[in-house]
PDB file of C-alpha atoms in Angstrom:
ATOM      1  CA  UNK A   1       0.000   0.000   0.000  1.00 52.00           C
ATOM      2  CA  UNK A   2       2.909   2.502   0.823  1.00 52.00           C
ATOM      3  CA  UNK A   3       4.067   1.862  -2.919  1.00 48.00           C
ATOM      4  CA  UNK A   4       0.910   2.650  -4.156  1.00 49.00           C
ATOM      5  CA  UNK A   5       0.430   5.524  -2.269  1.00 56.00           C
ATOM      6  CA  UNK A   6       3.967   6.819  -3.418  1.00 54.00           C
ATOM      7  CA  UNK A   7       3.009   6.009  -6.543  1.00 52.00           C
ATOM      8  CA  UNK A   8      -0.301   8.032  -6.835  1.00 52.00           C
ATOM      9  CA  UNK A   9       1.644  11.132  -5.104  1.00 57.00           C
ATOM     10  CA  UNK A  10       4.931  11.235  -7.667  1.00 53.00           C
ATOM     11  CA  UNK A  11       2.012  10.962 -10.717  1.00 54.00           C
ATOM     12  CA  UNK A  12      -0.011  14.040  -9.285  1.00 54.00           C
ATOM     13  CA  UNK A  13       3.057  15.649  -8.821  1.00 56.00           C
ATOM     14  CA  UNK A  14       3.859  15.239 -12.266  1.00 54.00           C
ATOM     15  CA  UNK A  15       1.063  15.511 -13.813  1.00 53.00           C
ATOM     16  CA  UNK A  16       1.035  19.147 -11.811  1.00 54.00           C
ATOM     17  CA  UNK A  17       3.639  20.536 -14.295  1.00 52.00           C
ATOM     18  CA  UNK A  18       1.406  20.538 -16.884  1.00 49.00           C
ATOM     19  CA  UNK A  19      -1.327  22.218 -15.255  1.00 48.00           C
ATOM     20  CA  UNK A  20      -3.315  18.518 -15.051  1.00 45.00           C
ATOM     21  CA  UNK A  21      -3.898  17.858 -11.081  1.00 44.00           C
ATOM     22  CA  UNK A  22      -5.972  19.479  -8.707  1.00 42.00           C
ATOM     23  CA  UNK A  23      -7.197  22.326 -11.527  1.00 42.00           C
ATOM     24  CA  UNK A  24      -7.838  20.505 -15.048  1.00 37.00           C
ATOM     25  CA  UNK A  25      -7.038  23.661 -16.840  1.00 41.00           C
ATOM     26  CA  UNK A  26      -3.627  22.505 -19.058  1.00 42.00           C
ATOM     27  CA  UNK A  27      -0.764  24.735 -18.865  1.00 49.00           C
ATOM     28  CA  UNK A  28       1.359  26.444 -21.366  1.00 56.00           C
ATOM     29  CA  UNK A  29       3.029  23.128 -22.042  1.00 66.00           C
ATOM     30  CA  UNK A  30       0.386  20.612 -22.823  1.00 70.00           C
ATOM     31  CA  UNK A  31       1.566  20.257 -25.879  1.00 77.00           C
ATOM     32  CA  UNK A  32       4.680  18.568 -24.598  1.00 80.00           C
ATOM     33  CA  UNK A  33       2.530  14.991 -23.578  1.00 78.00           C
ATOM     34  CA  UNK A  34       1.711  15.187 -27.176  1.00 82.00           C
ATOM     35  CA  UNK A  35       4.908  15.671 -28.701  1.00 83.00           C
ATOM     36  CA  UNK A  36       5.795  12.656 -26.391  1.00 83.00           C
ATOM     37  CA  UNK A  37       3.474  10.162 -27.014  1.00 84.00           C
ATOM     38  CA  UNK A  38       3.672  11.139 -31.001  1.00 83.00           C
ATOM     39  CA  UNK A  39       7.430  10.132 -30.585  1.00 83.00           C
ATOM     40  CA  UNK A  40       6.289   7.207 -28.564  1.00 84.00           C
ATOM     41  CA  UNK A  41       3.962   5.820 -31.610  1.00 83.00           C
ATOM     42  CA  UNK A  42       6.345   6.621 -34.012  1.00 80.00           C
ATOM     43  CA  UNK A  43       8.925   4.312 -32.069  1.00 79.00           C
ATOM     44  CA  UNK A  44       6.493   1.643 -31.799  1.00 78.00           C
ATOM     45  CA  UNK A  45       5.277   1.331 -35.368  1.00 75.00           C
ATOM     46  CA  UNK A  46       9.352   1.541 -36.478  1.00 64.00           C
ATOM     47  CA  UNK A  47      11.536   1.089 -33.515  1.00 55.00           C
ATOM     48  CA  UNK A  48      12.312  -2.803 -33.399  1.00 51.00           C
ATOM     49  CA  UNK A  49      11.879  -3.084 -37.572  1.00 46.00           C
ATOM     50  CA  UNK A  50      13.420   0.031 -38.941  1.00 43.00           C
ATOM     51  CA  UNK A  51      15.029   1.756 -35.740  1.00 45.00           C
ATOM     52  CA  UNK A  52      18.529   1.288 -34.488  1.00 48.00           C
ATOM     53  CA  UNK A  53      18.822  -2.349 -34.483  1.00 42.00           C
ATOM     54  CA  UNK A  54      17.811  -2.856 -37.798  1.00 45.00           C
ATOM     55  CA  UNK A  55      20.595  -0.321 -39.597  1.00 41.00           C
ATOM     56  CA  UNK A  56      23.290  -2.364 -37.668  1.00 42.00           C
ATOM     57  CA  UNK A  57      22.174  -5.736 -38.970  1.00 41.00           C
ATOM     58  CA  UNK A  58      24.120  -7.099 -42.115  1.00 40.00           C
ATOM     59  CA  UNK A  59      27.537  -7.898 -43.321  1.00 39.00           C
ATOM     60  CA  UNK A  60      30.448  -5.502 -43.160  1.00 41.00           C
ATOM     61  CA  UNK A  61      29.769  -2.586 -42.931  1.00 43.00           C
ATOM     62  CA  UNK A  62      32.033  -0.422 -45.441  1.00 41.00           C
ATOM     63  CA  UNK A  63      30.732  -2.744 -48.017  1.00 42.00           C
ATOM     64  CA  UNK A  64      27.290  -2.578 -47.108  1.00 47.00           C
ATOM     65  CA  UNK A  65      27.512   1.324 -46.996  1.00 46.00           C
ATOM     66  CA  UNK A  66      28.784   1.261 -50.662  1.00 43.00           C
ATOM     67  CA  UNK A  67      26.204  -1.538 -51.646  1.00 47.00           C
ATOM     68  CA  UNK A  68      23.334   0.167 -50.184  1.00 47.00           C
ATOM     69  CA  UNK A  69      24.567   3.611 -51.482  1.00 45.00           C
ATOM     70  CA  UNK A  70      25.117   2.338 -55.185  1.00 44.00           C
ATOM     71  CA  UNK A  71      20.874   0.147 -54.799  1.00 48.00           C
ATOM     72  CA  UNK A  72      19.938   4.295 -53.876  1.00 49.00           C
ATOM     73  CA  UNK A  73      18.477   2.996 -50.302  1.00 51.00           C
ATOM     74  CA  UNK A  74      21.213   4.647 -48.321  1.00 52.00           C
ATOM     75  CA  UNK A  75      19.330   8.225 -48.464  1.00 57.00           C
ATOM     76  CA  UNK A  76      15.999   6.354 -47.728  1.00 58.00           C
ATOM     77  CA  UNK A  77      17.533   4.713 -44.967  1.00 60.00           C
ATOM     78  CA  UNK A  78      19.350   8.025 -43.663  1.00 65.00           C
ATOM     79  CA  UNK A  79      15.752   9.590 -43.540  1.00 65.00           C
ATOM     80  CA  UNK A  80      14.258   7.093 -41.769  1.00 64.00           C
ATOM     81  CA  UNK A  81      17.485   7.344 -39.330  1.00 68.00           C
ATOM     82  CA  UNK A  82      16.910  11.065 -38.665  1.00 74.00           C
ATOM     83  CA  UNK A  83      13.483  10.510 -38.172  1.00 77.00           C
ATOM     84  CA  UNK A  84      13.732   7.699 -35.561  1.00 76.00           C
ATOM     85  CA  UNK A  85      16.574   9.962 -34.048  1.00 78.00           C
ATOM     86  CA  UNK A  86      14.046  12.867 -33.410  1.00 82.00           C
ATOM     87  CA  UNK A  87      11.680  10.296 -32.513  1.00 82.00           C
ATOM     88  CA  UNK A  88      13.091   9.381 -29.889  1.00 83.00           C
ATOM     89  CA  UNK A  89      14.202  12.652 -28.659  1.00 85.00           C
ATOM     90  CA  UNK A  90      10.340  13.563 -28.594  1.00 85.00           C
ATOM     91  CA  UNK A  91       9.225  10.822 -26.711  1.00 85.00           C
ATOM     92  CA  UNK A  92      12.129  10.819 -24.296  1.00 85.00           C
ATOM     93  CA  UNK A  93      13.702  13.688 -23.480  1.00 86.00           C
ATOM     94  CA  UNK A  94      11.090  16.607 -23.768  1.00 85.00           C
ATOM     95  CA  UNK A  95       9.034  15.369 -20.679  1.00 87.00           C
ATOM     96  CA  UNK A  96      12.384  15.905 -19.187  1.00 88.00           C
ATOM     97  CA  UNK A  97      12.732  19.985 -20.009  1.00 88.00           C
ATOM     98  CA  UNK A  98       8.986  20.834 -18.025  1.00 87.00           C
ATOM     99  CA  UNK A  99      10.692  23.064 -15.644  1.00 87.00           C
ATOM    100  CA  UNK A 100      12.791  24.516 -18.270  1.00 89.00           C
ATOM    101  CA  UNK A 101      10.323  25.224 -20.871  1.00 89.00           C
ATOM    102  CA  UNK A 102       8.303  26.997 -17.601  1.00 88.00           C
ATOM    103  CA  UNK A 103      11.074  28.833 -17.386  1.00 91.00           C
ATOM    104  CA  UNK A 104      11.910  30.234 -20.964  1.00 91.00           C
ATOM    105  CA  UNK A 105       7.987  31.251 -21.302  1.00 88.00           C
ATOM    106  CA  UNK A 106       7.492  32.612 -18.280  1.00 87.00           C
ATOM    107  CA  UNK A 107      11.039  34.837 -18.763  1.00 87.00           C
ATOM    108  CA  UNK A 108       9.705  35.884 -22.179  1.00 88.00           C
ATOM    109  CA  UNK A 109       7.317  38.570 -23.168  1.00 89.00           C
ATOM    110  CA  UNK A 110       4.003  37.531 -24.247  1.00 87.00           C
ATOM    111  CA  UNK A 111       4.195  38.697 -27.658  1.00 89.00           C
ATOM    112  CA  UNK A 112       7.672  36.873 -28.057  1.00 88.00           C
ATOM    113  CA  UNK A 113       6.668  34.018 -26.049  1.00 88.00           C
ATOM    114  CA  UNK A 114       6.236  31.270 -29.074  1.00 88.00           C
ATOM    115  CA  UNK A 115       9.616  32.489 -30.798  1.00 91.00           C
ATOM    116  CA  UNK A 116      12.106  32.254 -27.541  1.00 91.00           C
ATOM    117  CA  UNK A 117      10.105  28.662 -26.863  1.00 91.00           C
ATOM    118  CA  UNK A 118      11.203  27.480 -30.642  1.00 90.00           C
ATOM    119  CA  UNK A 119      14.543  28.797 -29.986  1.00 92.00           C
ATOM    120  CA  UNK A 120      15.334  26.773 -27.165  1.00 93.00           C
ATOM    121  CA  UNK A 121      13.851  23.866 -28.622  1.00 92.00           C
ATOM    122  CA  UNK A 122      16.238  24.257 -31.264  1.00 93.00           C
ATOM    123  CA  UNK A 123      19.118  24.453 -29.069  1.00 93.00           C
ATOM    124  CA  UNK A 124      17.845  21.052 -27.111  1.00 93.00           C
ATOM    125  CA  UNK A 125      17.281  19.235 -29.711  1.00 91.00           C
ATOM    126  CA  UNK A 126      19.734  19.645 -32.276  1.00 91.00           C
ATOM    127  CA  UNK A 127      22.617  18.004 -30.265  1.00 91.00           C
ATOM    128  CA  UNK A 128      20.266  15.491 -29.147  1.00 90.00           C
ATOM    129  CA  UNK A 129      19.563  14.627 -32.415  1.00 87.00           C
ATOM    130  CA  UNK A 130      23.239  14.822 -33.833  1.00 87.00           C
ATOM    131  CA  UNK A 131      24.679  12.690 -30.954  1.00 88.00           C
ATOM    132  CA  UNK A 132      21.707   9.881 -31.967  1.00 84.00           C
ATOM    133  CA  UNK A 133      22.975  10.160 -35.011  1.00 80.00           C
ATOM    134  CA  UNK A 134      26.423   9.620 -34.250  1.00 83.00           C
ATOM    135  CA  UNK A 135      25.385   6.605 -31.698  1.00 82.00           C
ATOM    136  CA  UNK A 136      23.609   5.304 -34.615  1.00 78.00           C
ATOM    137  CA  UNK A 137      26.310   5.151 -37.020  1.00 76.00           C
ATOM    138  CA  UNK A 138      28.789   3.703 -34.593  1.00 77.00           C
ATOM    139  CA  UNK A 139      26.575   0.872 -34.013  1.00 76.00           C
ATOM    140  CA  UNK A 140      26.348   0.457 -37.346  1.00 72.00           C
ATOM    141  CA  UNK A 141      30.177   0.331 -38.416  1.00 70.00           C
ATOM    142  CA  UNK A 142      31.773  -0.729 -35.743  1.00 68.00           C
ATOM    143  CA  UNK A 143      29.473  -3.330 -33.965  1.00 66.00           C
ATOM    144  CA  UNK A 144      29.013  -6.415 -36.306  1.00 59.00           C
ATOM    145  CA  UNK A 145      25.541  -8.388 -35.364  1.00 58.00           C
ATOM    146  CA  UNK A 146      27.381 -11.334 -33.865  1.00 60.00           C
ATOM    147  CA  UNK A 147      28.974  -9.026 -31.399  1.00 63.00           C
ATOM    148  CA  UNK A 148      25.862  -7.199 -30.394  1.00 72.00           C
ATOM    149  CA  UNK A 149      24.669  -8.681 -27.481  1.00 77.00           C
ATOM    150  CA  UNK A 150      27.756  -8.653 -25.789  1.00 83.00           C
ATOM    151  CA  UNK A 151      27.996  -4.693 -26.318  1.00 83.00           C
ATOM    152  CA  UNK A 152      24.204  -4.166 -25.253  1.00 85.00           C
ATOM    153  CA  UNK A 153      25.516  -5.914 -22.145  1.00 88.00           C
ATOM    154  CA  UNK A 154      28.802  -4.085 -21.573  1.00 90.00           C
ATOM    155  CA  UNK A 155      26.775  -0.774 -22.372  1.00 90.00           C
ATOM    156  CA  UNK A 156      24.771  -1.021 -19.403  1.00 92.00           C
ATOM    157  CA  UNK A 157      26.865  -1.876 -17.441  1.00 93.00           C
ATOM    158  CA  UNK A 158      29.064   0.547 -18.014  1.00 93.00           C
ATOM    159  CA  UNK A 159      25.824   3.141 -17.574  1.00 92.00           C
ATOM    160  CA  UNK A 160      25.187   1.359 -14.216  1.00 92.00           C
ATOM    161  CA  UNK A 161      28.895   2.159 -13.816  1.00 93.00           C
ATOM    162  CA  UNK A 162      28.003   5.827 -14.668  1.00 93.00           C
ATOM    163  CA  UNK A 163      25.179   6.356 -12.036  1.00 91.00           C
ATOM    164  CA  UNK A 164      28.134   6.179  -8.853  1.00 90.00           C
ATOM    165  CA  UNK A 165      30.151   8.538 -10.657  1.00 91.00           C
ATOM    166  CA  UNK A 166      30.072  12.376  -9.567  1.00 91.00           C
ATOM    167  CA  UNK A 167      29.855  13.351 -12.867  1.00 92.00           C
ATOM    168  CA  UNK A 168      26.510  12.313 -13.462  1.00 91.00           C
ATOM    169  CA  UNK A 169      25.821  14.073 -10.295  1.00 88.00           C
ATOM    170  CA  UNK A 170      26.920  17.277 -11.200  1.00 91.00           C
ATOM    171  CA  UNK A 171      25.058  16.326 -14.320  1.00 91.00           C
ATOM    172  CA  UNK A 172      21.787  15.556 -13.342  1.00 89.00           C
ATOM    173  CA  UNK A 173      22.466  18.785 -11.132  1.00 89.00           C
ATOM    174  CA  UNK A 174      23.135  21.148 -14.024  1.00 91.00           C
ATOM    175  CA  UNK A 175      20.109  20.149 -15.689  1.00 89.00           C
ATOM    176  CA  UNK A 176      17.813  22.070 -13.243  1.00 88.00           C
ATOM    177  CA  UNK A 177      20.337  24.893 -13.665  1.00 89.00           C
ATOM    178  CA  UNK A 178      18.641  28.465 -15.642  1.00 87.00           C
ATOM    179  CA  UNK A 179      20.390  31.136 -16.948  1.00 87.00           C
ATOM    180  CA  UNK A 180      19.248  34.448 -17.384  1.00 88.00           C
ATOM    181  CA  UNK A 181      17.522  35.876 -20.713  1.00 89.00           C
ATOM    182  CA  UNK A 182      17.791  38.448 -22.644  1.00 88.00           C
ATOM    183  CA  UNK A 183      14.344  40.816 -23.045  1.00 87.00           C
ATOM    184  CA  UNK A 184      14.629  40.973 -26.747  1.00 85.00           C
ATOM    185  CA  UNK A 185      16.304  41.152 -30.067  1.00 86.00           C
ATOM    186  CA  UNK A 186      18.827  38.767 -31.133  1.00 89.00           C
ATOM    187  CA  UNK A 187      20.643  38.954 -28.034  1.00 90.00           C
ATOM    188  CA  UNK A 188      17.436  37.070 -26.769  1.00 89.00           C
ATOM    189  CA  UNK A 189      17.465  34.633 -29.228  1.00 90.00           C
ATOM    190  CA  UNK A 190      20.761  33.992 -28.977  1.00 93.00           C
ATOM    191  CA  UNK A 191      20.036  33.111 -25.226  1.00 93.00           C
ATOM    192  CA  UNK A 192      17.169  31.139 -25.487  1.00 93.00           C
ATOM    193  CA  UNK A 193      19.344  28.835 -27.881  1.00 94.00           C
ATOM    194  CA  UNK A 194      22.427  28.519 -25.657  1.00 95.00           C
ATOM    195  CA  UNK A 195      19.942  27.930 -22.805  1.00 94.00           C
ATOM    196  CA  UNK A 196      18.655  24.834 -24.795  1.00 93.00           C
ATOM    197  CA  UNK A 197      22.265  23.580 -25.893  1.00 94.00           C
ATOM    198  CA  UNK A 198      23.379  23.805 -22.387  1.00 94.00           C
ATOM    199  CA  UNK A 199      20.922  22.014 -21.087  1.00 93.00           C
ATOM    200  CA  UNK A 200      20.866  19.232 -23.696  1.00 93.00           C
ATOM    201  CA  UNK A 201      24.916  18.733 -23.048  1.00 93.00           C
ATOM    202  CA  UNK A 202      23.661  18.312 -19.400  1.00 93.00           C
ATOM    203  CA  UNK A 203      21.288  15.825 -20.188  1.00 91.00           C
ATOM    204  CA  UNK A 204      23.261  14.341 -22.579  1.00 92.00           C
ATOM    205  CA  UNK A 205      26.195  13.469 -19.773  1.00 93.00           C
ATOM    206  CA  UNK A 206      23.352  12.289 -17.408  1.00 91.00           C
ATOM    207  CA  UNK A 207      21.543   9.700 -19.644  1.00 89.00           C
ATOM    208  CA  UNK A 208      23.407   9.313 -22.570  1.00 89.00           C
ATOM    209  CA  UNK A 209      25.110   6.430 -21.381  1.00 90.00           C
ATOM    210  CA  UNK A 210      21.738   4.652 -20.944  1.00 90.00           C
ATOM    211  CA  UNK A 211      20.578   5.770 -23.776  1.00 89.00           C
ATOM    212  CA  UNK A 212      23.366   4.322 -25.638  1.00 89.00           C
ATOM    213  CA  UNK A 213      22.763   1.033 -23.486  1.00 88.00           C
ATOM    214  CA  UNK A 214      19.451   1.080 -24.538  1.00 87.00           C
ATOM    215  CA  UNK A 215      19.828   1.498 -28.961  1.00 85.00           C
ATOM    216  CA  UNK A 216      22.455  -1.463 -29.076  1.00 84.00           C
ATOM    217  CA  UNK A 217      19.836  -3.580 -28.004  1.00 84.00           C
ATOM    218  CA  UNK A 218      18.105  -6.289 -30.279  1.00 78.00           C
ATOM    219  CA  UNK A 219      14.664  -4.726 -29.377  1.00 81.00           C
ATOM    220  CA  UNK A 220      15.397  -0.764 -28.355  1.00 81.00           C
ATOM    221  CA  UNK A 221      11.826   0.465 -27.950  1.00 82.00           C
ATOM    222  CA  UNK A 222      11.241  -1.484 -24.842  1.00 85.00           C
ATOM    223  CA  UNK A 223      14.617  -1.256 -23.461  1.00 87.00           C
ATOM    224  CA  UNK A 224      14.191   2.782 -24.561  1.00 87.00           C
ATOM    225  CA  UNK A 225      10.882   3.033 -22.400  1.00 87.00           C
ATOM    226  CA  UNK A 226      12.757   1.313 -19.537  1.00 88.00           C
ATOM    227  CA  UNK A 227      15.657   3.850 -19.518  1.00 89.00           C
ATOM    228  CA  UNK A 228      12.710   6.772 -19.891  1.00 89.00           C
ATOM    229  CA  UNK A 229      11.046   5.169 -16.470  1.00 87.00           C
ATOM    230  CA  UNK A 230      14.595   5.699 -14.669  1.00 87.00           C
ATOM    231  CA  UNK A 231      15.224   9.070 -16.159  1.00 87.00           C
ATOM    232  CA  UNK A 232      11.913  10.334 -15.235  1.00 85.00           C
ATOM    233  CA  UNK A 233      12.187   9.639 -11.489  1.00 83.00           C
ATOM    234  CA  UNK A 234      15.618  10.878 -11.468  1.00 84.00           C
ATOM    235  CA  UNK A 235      14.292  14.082 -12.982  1.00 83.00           C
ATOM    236  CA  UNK A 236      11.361  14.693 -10.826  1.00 80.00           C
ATOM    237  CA  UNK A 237      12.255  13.257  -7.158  1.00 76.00           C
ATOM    238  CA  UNK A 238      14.119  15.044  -4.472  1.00 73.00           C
ATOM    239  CA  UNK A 239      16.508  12.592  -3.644  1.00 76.00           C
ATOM    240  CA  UNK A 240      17.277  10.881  -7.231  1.00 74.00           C
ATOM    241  CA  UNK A 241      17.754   6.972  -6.656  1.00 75.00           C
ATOM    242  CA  UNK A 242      20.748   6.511  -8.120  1.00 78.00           C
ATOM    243  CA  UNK A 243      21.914   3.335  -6.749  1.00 82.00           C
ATOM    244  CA  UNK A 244      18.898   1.835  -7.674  1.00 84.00           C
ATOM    245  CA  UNK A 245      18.822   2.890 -10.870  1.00 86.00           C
ATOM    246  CA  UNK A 246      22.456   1.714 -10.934  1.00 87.00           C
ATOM    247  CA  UNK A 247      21.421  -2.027  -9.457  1.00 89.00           C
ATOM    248  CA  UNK A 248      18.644  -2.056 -12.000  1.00 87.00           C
ATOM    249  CA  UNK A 249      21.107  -0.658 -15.029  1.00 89.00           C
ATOM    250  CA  UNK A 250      23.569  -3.649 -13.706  1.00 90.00           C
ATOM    251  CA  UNK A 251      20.955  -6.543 -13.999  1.00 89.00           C
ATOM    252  CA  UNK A 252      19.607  -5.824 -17.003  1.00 87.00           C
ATOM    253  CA  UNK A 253      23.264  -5.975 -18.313  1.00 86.00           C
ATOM    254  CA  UNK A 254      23.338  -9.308 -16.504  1.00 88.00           C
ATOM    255  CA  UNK A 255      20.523 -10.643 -18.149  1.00 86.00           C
ATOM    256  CA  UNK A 256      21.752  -9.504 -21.645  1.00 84.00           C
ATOM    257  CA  UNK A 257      25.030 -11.310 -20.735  1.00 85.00           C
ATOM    258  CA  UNK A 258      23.535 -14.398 -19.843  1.00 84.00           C
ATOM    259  CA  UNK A 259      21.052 -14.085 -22.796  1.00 80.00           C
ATOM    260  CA  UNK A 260      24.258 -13.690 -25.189  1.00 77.00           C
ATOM    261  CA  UNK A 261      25.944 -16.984 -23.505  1.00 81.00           C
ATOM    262  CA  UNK A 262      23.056 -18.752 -24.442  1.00 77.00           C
ATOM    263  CA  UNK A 263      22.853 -17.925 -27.590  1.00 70.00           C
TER     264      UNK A 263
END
């Protein structure tokens, strides 16, 4: 019953930030659950067939780059890359950025409200986005499918690693950190959109690492929605459980271990 009760209190408490408990009026944000659960659908429908896992599967991969890029799928498969990249930023990451996106709109004039908003979007998720990409394309030329399993395993561990470490402290930290913004011009632009990029690199140091763990899987959609449970109670809590998150980072590496002996 406690767990219940715990549970019922952290989901008011979230669903608070957008404007969703106690008055059922949505705040400035509720377009962010959308966003999310758009991202979330789109990772369903492609994740396990065209996602991560599936660019990484075939023979060697400078051949298969120049094979694919002489049949005239490579661009295809680039755009489907790009989109399963901001796909998963979407359904991820931008629940994480409540308090920030609070932030920038409540800093910003009315009538510039919408523009300082799309700037710092920009500056979140473009690096998101490019280090996906990057993640992506490692996967695919360096990681053979054989070999797989064993670095899905040795990822999380590593991220369960990560969690002890004070630098994802001072990460997980700096992501609640603001910075002041300018009133208006480009000046205010200009810091809306290093707001965004420095709290992306933030995030990026936090739960990149599980993140990573989570695309060199055989089946990243699930493990991605597991990682997205542990980064949204680290967000949102007081006291972020980091060595359970790290326990729970280390046995799924366990399993994937024993699941790669076996096979």
């Amino acid at each position: 019953m406690a767990l219940v009760r715990e549970s019922l209190a952290y989901a008011t408490r979230f669903l608070a930030r957008f404007g969703l408990a106690g008055r059922w009026r949505p705040a400035s944000e509720w377009w962010v659950p959308a966003a999310s659960f758009a991202g979330w659908g789109w990772l369903a429908v492609g994740g396990n067939d065209h996602g991560f896992a599936a660019l990484c599967a075939g023979g060697g991969p400078i051949g298969r780059l120049v094979g694919e890029w002489r049949a005239g799928i490579l661009a295809s498969q680039l755009a489907g890359w790009l989109l399963m990249s901001l796909a998963m930023t979407l359904a991820m990451m931008l629940p994480l950025t409540i308090d920030a996106l609070r932030y920038v709109s409540l800093r910003s004039f009315p009538w510039r409200r919408a523009r300082a908003l799309g700037g710092w979007l920009i500056g979140y998720l473009v690096p998101w986005i490019a280090a996906a990409s990057i993640a992506s394309l490692a996967l695919m030329t360096v990681v053979g499918p054989t070999a797989r399993p064993w670095t899905a395993a040795a990822a999380f561990l590593v991220a369960a690693v990560w969690q002890m470490t004070p630098v994802k402290g001072w990460a997980l930290r700096a992501c609640h950190r603001t910075r002041p913004l300018k009133p208006s011009g480009v000046s205010a632009d200009a810091s809306c959109l290093l707001f965004g990029a420095r709290v992306s690199a933030a995030c990026m140091v936090s739960c990149g690492p599980m993140m990573f763990a989570a695309m060199a899987t055989a089946w990243p959609t699930v493990a991605l929605a597991g990682v997205f449970v542990v980064a949204l109670r680290e967000r949102y809590v007081w006291r972020p459980p980091t060595r359970a998150t790290a326990l729970a980072l280390a046995a799924a590496g366990g399993f994937l271990a024993l699941q790669a002996i076996a096979s």
